[in-house]
Coordinates of C-alpha atoms in Angstrom, one line a residue:
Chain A
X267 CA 68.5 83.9 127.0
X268 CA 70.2 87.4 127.2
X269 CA 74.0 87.2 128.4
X270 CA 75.5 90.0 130.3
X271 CA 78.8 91.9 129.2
X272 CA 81.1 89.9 131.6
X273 CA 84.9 88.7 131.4
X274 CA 84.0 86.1 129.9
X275 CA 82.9 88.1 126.9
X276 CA 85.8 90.2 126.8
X277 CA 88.2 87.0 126.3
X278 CA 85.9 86.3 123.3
X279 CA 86.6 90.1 122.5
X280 CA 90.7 89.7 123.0
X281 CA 90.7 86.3 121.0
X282 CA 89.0 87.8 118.3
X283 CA 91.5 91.0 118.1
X284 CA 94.2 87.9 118.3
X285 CA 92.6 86.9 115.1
X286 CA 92.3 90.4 113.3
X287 CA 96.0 90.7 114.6
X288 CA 97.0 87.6 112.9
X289 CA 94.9 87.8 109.8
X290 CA 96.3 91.9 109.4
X291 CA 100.4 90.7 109.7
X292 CA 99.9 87.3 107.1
X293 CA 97.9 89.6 104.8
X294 CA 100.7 92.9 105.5
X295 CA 103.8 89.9 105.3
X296 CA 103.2 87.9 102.6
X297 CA 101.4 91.1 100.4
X298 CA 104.6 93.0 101.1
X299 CA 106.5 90.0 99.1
X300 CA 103.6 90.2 96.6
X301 CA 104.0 94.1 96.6
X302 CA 107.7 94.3 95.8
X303 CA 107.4 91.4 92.9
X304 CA 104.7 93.6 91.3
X305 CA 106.3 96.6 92.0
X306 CA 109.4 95.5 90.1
X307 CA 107.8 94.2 87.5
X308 CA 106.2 97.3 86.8
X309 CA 109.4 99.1 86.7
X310 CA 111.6 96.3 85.1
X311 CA 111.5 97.9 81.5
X312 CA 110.1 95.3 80.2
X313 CA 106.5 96.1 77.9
X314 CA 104.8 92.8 79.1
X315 CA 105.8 92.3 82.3
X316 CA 104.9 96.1 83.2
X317 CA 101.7 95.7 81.2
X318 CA 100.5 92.5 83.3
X319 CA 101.7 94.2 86.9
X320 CA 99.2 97.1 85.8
X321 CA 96.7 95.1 85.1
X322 CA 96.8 93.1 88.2
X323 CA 97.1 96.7 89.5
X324 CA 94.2 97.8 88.4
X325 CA 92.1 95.2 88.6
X326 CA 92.5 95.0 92.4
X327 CA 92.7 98.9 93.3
X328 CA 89.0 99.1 90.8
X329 CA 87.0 96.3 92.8
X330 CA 86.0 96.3 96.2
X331 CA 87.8 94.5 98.5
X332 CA 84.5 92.7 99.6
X333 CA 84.2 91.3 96.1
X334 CA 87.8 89.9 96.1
X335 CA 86.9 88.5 99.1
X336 CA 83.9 86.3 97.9
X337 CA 85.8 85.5 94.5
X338 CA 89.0 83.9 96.2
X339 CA 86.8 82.6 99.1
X340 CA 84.3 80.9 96.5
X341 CA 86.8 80.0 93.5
X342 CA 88.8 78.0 96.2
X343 CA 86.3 76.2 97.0
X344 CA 85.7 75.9 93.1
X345 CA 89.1 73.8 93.2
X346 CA 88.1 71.1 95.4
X347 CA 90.8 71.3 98.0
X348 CA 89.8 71.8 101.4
X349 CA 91.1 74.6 102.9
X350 CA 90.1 76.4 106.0
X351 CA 88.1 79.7 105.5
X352 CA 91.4 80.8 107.6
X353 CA 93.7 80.1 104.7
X354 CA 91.7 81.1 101.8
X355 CA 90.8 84.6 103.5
X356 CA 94.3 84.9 103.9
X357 CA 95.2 84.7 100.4
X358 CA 93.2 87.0 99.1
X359 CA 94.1 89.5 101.8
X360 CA 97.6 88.7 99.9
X361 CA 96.4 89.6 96.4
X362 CA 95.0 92.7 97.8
X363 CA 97.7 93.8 99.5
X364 CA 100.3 93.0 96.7
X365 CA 98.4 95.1 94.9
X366 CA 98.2 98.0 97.3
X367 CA 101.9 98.0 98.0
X368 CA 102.8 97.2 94.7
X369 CA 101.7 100.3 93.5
X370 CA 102.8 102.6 96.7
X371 CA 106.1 101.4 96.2
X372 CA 106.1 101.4 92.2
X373 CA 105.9 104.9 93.2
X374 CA 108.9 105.1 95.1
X375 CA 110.8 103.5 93.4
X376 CA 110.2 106.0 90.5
X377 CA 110.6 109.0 92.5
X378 CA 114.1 108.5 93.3
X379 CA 115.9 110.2 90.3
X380 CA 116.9 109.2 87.3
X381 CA 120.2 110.5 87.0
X382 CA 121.0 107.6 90.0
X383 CA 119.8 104.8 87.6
X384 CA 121.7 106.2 85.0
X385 CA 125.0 106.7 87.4
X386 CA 124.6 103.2 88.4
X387 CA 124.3 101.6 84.8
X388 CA 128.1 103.5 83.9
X389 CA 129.5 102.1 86.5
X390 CA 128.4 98.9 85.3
X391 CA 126.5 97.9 88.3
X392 CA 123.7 95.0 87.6
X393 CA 120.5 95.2 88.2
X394 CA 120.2 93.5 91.3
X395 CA 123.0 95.0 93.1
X396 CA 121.3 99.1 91.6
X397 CA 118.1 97.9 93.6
X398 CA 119.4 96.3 96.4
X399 CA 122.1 98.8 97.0
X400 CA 120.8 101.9 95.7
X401 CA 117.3 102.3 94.5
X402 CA 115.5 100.2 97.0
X403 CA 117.3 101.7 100.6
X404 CA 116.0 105.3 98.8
X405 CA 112.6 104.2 97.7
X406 CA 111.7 102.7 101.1
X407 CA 112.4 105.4 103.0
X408 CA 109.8 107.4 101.2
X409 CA 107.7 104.8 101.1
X410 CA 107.2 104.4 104.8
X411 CA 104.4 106.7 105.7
X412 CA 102.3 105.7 102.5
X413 CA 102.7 102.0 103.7
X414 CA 101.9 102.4 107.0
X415 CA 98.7 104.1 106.0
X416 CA 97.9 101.0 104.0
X417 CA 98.7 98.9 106.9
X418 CA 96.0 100.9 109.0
X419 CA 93.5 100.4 105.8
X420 CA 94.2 96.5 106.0
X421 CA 93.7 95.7 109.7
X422 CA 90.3 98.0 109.0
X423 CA 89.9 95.8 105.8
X424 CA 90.2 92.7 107.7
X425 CA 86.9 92.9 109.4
X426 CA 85.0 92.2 105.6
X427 CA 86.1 88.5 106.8
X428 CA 83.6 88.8 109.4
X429 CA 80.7 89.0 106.1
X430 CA 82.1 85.5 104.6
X431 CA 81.8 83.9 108.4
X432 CA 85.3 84.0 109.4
X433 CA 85.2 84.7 113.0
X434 CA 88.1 87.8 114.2
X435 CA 87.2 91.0 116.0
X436 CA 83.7 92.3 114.2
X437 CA 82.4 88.9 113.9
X438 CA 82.7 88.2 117.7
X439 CA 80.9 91.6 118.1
X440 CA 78.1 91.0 116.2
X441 CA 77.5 87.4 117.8
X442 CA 78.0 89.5 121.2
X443 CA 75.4 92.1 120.3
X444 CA 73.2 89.0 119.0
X445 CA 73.6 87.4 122.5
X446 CA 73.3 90.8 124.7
X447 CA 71.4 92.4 122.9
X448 CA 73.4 95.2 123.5
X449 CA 74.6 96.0 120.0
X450 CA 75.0 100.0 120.8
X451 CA 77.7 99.1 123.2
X452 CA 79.3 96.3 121.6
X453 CA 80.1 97.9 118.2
X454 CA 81.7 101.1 120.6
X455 CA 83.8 98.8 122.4
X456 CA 84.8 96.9 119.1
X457 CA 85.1 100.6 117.5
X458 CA 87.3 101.3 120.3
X459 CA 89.5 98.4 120.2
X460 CA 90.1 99.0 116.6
X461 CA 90.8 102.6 117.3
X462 CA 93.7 101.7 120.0
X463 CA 95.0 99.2 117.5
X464 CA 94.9 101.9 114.6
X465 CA 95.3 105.2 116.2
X466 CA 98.9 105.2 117.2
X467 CA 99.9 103.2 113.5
X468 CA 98.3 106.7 111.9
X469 CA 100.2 109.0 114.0
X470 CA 103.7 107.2 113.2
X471 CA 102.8 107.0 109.5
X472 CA 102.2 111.1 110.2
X473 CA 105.5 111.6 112.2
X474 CA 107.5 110.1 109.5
X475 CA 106.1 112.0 106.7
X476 CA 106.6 115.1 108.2
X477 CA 110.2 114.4 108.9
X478 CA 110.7 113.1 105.6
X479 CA 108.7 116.1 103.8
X480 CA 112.0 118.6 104.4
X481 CA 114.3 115.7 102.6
X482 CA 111.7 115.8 99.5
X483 CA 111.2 119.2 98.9
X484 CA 114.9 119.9 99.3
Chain B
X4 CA 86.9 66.4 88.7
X5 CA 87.4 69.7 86.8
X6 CA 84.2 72.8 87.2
X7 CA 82.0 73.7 84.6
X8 CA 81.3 78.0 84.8
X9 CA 78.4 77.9 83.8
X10 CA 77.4 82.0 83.5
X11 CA 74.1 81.5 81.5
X12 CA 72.9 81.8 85.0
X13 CA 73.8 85.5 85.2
X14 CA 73.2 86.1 81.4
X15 CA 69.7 85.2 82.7
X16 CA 69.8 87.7 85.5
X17 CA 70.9 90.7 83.3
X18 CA 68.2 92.7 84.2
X19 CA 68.8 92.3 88.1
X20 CA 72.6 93.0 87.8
X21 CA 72.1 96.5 85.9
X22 CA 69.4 97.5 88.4
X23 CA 71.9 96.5 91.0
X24 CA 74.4 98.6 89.4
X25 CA 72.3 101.4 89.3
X26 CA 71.3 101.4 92.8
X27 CA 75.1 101.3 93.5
X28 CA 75.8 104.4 91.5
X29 CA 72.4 105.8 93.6
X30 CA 73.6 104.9 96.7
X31 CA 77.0 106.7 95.9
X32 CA 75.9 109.7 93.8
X33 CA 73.9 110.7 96.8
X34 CA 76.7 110.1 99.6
X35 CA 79.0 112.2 97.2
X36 CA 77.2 115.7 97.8
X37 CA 77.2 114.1 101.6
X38 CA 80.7 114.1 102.3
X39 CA 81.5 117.3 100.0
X40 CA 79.1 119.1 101.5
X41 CA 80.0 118.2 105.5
X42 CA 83.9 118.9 104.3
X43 CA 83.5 122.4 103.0
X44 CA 81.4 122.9 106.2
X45 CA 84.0 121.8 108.4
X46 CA 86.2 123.4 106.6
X47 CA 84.4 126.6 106.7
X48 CA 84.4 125.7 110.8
X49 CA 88.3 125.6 110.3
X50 CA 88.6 129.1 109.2
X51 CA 87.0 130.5 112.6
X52 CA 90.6 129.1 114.4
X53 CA 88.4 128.2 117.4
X54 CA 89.9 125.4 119.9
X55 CA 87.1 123.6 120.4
X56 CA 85.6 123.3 117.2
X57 CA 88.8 122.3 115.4
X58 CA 89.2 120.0 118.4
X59 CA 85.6 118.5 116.9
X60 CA 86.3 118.2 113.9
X61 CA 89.6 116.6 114.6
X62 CA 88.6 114.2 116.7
X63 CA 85.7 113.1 114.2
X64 CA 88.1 112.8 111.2
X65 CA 90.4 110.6 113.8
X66 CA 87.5 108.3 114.9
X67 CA 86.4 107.4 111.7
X68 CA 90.0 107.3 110.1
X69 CA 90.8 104.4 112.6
X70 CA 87.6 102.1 112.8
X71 CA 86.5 100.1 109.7
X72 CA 83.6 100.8 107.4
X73 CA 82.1 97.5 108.4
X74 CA 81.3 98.8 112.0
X75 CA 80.7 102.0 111.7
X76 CA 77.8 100.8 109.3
X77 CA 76.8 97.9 112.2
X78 CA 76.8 101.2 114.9
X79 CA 74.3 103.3 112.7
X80 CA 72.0 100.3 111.8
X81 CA 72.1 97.7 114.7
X82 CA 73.2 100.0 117.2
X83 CA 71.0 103.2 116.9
X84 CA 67.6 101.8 116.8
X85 CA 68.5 100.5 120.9
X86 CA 68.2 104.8 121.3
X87 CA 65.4 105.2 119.8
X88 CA 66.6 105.8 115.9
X89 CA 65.1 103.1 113.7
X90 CA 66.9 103.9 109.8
X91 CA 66.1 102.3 106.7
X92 CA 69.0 100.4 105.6
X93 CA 69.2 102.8 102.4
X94 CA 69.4 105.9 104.2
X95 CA 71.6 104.3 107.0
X96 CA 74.1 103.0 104.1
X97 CA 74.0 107.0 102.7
X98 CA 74.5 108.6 106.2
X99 CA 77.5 106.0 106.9
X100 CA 79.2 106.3 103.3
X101 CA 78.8 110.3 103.8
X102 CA 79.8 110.4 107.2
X103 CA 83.0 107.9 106.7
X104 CA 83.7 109.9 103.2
X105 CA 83.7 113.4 104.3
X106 CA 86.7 112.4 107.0
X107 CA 88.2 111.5 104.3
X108 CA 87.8 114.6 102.2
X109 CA 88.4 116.8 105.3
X110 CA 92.0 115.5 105.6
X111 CA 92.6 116.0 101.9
X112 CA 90.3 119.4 101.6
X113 CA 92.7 120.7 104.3
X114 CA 95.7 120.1 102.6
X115 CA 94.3 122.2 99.6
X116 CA 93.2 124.8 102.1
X117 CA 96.7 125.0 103.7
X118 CA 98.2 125.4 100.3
X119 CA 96.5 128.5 99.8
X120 CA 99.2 131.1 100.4
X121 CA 98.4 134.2 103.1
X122 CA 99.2 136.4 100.3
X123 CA 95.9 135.5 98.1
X124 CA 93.7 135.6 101.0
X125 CA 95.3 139.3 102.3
X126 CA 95.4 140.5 98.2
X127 CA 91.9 139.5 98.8
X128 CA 91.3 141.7 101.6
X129 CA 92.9 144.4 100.4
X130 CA 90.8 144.3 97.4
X131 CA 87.8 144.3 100.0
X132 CA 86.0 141.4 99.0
X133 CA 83.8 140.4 102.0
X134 CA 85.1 137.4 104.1
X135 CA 82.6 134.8 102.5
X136 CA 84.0 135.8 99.6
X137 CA 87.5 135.2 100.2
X138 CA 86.8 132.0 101.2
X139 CA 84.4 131.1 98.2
X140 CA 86.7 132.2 95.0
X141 CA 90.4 132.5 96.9
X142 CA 90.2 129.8 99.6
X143 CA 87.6 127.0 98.5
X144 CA 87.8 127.1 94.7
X145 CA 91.9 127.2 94.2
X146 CA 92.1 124.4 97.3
X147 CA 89.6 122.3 95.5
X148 CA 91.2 122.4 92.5
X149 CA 94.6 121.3 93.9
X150 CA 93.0 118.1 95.9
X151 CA 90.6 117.7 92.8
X152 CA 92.3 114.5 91.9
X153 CA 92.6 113.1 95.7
X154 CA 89.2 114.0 95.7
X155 CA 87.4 112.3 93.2
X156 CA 90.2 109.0 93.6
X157 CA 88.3 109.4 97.2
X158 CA 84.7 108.9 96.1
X159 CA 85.6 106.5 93.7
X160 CA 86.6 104.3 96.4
X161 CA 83.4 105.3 98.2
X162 CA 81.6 103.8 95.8
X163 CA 83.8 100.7 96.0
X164 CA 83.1 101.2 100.1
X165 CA 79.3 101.1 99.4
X166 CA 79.3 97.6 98.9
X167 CA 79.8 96.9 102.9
X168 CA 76.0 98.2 102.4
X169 CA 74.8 95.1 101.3
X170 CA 75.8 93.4 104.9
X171 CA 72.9 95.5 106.0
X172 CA 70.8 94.7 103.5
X173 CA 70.4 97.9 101.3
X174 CA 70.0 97.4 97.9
X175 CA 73.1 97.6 95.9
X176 CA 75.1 95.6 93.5
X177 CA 76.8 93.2 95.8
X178 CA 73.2 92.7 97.9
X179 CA 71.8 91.5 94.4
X180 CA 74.8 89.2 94.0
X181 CA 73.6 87.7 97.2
X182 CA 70.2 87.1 96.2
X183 CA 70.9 86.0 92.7
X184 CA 73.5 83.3 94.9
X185 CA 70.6 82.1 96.6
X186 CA 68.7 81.1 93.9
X187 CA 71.0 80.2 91.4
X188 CA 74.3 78.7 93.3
X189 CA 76.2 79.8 91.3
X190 CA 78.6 82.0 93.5
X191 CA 81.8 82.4 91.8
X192 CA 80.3 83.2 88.2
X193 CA 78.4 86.0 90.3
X194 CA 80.5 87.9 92.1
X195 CA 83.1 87.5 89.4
X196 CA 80.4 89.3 87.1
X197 CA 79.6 91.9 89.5
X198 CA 83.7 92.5 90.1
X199 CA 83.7 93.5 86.7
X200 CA 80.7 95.3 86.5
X201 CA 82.5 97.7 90.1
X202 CA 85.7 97.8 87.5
X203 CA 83.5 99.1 84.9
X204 CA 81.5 101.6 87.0
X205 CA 85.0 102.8 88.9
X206 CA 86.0 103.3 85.4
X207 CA 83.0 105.0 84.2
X208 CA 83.2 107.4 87.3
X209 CA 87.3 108.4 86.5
X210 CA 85.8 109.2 83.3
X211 CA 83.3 111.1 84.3
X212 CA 85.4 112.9 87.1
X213 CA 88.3 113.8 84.2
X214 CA 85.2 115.4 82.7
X215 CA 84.0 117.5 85.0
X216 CA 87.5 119.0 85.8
X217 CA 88.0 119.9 82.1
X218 CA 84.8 121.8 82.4
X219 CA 84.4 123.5 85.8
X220 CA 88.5 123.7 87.0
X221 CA 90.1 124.5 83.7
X222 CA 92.3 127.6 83.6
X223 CA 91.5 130.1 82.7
X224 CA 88.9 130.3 85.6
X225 CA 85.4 131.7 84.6

């Protein structure tokens, strides 16, 4: 039977951009914890805890996210806990993103100049106050735009949960199309609902850096 | 009760992992020139400083900036044929990696190109080289060797993109994990193998990039 594109298709539309909303601020939340662990470890100083930060770097930024997917999707179930595809999509979304934002922000946090380290260390101020205090109120304000262009790759990124069956935004569009058989239309509308989701994230990540491009040159 | 990896499974498979991986780097390879080639155009477009063209342009790079891989791919191959436009998932994968990587390389090409100060281009003029040329050796070539780096970062991760391909079925590396899956079971030793065959290849293709910069974008310039 061949459904028309009626309200009640759109609700199935809006509770599956509910879901990509949701799935985007647990993966963005919880990988931005995850981000600044592995971004301080990869500055602390110290050889092994760098080297392993890297590594995790690397490994994450060299496979595709798809991949990641399937492995922390299928290894889960390797564990024999049940979990809900919800939870273990989640997590890897995490990993991903720790790894993501690790590395932005490694790079902020290295940016900001030495000298203000060194300045901090003399006047005997521990390592947890430097970064609270004075490193990390720096870094993150030239961290912004880079991040908020991450965050626009991961609510992109979160449709690939749609290929291991977890049903958000692209998922209910391709059961849509399968049902209308109006694919050409559907994927525009889902296009277009991503879009208005993404769009105006892009343009603030844009605004900032201009404003902040002045304040790094200077 | 404690899992036994069992990998001989994909030791046995060997043969259909490295064809995968070189229909991967096919897939990509051919996209590459794709994307390259639609950014010099547009940015070629760019120089004529015509409203609506730049308007074009922009609004393409903004489209595909802000919608994910996974349905632009869906439009192209589930979409199109509705109009008429049947693809073969292969070339459909190519067009949508090309099409998704040149907005990519636009936005970075430009940055090169708008780093390129007025005085080269008018020293240029003044020592009348025609306009193509200008843009060939004092626009194009210096703005490609700023972004070089951005650049090829960019279609490393296209090749990392190109495994969204498999969801339409073209043969690539993560579409012969799939298969393998279904006739062995064994789904974690698989895609944990093929994860480190996409490290390898992403490593192979930095290497490979590094290359080509020492040869063709060295100073001095030949």
């Amino acid at each position: 039977m061949i459904t028309s594109l009626g309200p009640a298709q759109f609700h199935l539309l809006l509770v599956g951009t509910l879901w990509t909303l949701a799935l985007s601020t647990v993966g963005f939340l919880f990988g931005g914890l995850g981000g600044l662990a592995v971004a301080l470890c990869r500055t602390c100083g110290l050889m092994a805890l760098e080297r392993f930060a890297a590594a995790f770097i690397e490994i994450f930024r060299g496979t595709p996210l798809l991949l990641q997917l399937f492995i922390v999707y299928y290894g889960i179930g390797l564990l024999n806990i049940s979990m809900s595809p919800w939870i273990a999509v989640s997590i890897a979304f995490t990993f991903h993103a720790s790894a993501v934002l690790g590395e932005i922000w490694r790079g902020s946090i290295e940016s900001i100049p030495r000298g203000q380290t060194e300045a901090a260390k003399a006047l005997g101020i521990h390592y947890c106050f430097r970064m609270r205090y004075i490193i990390l109120p720096q870094a993150l304000k030239i961290s912004l735009p880079p991040t908020i262009g991450f965050l626009v790759q991961l609510i992109k990124g979160t449709s690939l949960a749609a290929i291991i069956g977890f049903t958000e935004l692209s998922r209910t569009g391709t059961l849509l199309s399968n049902i209308t058989y109006r694919p050409l239309l559907i994927y525009a509308i889902v296009g277009l609902i991503y879009f208005i989701i993404c769009w105006p994230l892009s343009r603030l990540g844009r605004a900032m850096e201009r404003r902040l491009s002045p304040v790094i040159s200077q | 009760m404690a899992y036994a990896f069992d990998f001989t499974a994909v030791v046995a498979h060997w043969r259909e992992l490295l064809k995968g991986c070189l229909l991967t780097l096919q897939l990509s390879l051919l996209a590459m020139p794709v994307t390259l080639a639609i950014a010099v155009a547009a940015m070629l477009v760019l120089q004529l400083r015509e409203t609506i063209s730049t308007w074009l342009i922009g609004t393409f790079v903004e489209i595909v900036r802000n919608t994910p891989f996974l349905v632009q791919i869906f439009f192209l191959y589930f979409g199109l044929p509705s109009i008429g436009v049947r693809l073969d998932p292969n070339v459909a994968a190519i067009i949508a990696l090309g099409l998704n990587g040149a907005a990519y390389t636009i936005e970075i090409l430009r940055a090169g190109v708008e780093a390129v100060s007025r005085g080269q281009i008018e020293a240029g003029l003044a020592l009348g080289l025609r306009p193509t040329q200008i843009f060939r050796y004092v626009v194009l070539k210096p703005a490609l060797r700023t972004v070089y780096p951005a650049m090829t970062s960019q279609f490393i991760f296209l090749m990392l993109t190109s495994s969204i391909a498999s969801s339409i079925t073209a043969a690539e590396l993560t579409h012969v994990g799939a298969e393998l899956e279904a006739v062995t079971f064994r789904s974690f030793e698989i895609y944990f193998t093929i994860a480190g065959l996409y490290l390898v290849m992403s490593f192979g293709l930095s290497k490979l990039f590094a290359l080509i910069r020492r040869i063709s974008f060295s100073y001095p310039a030949r």
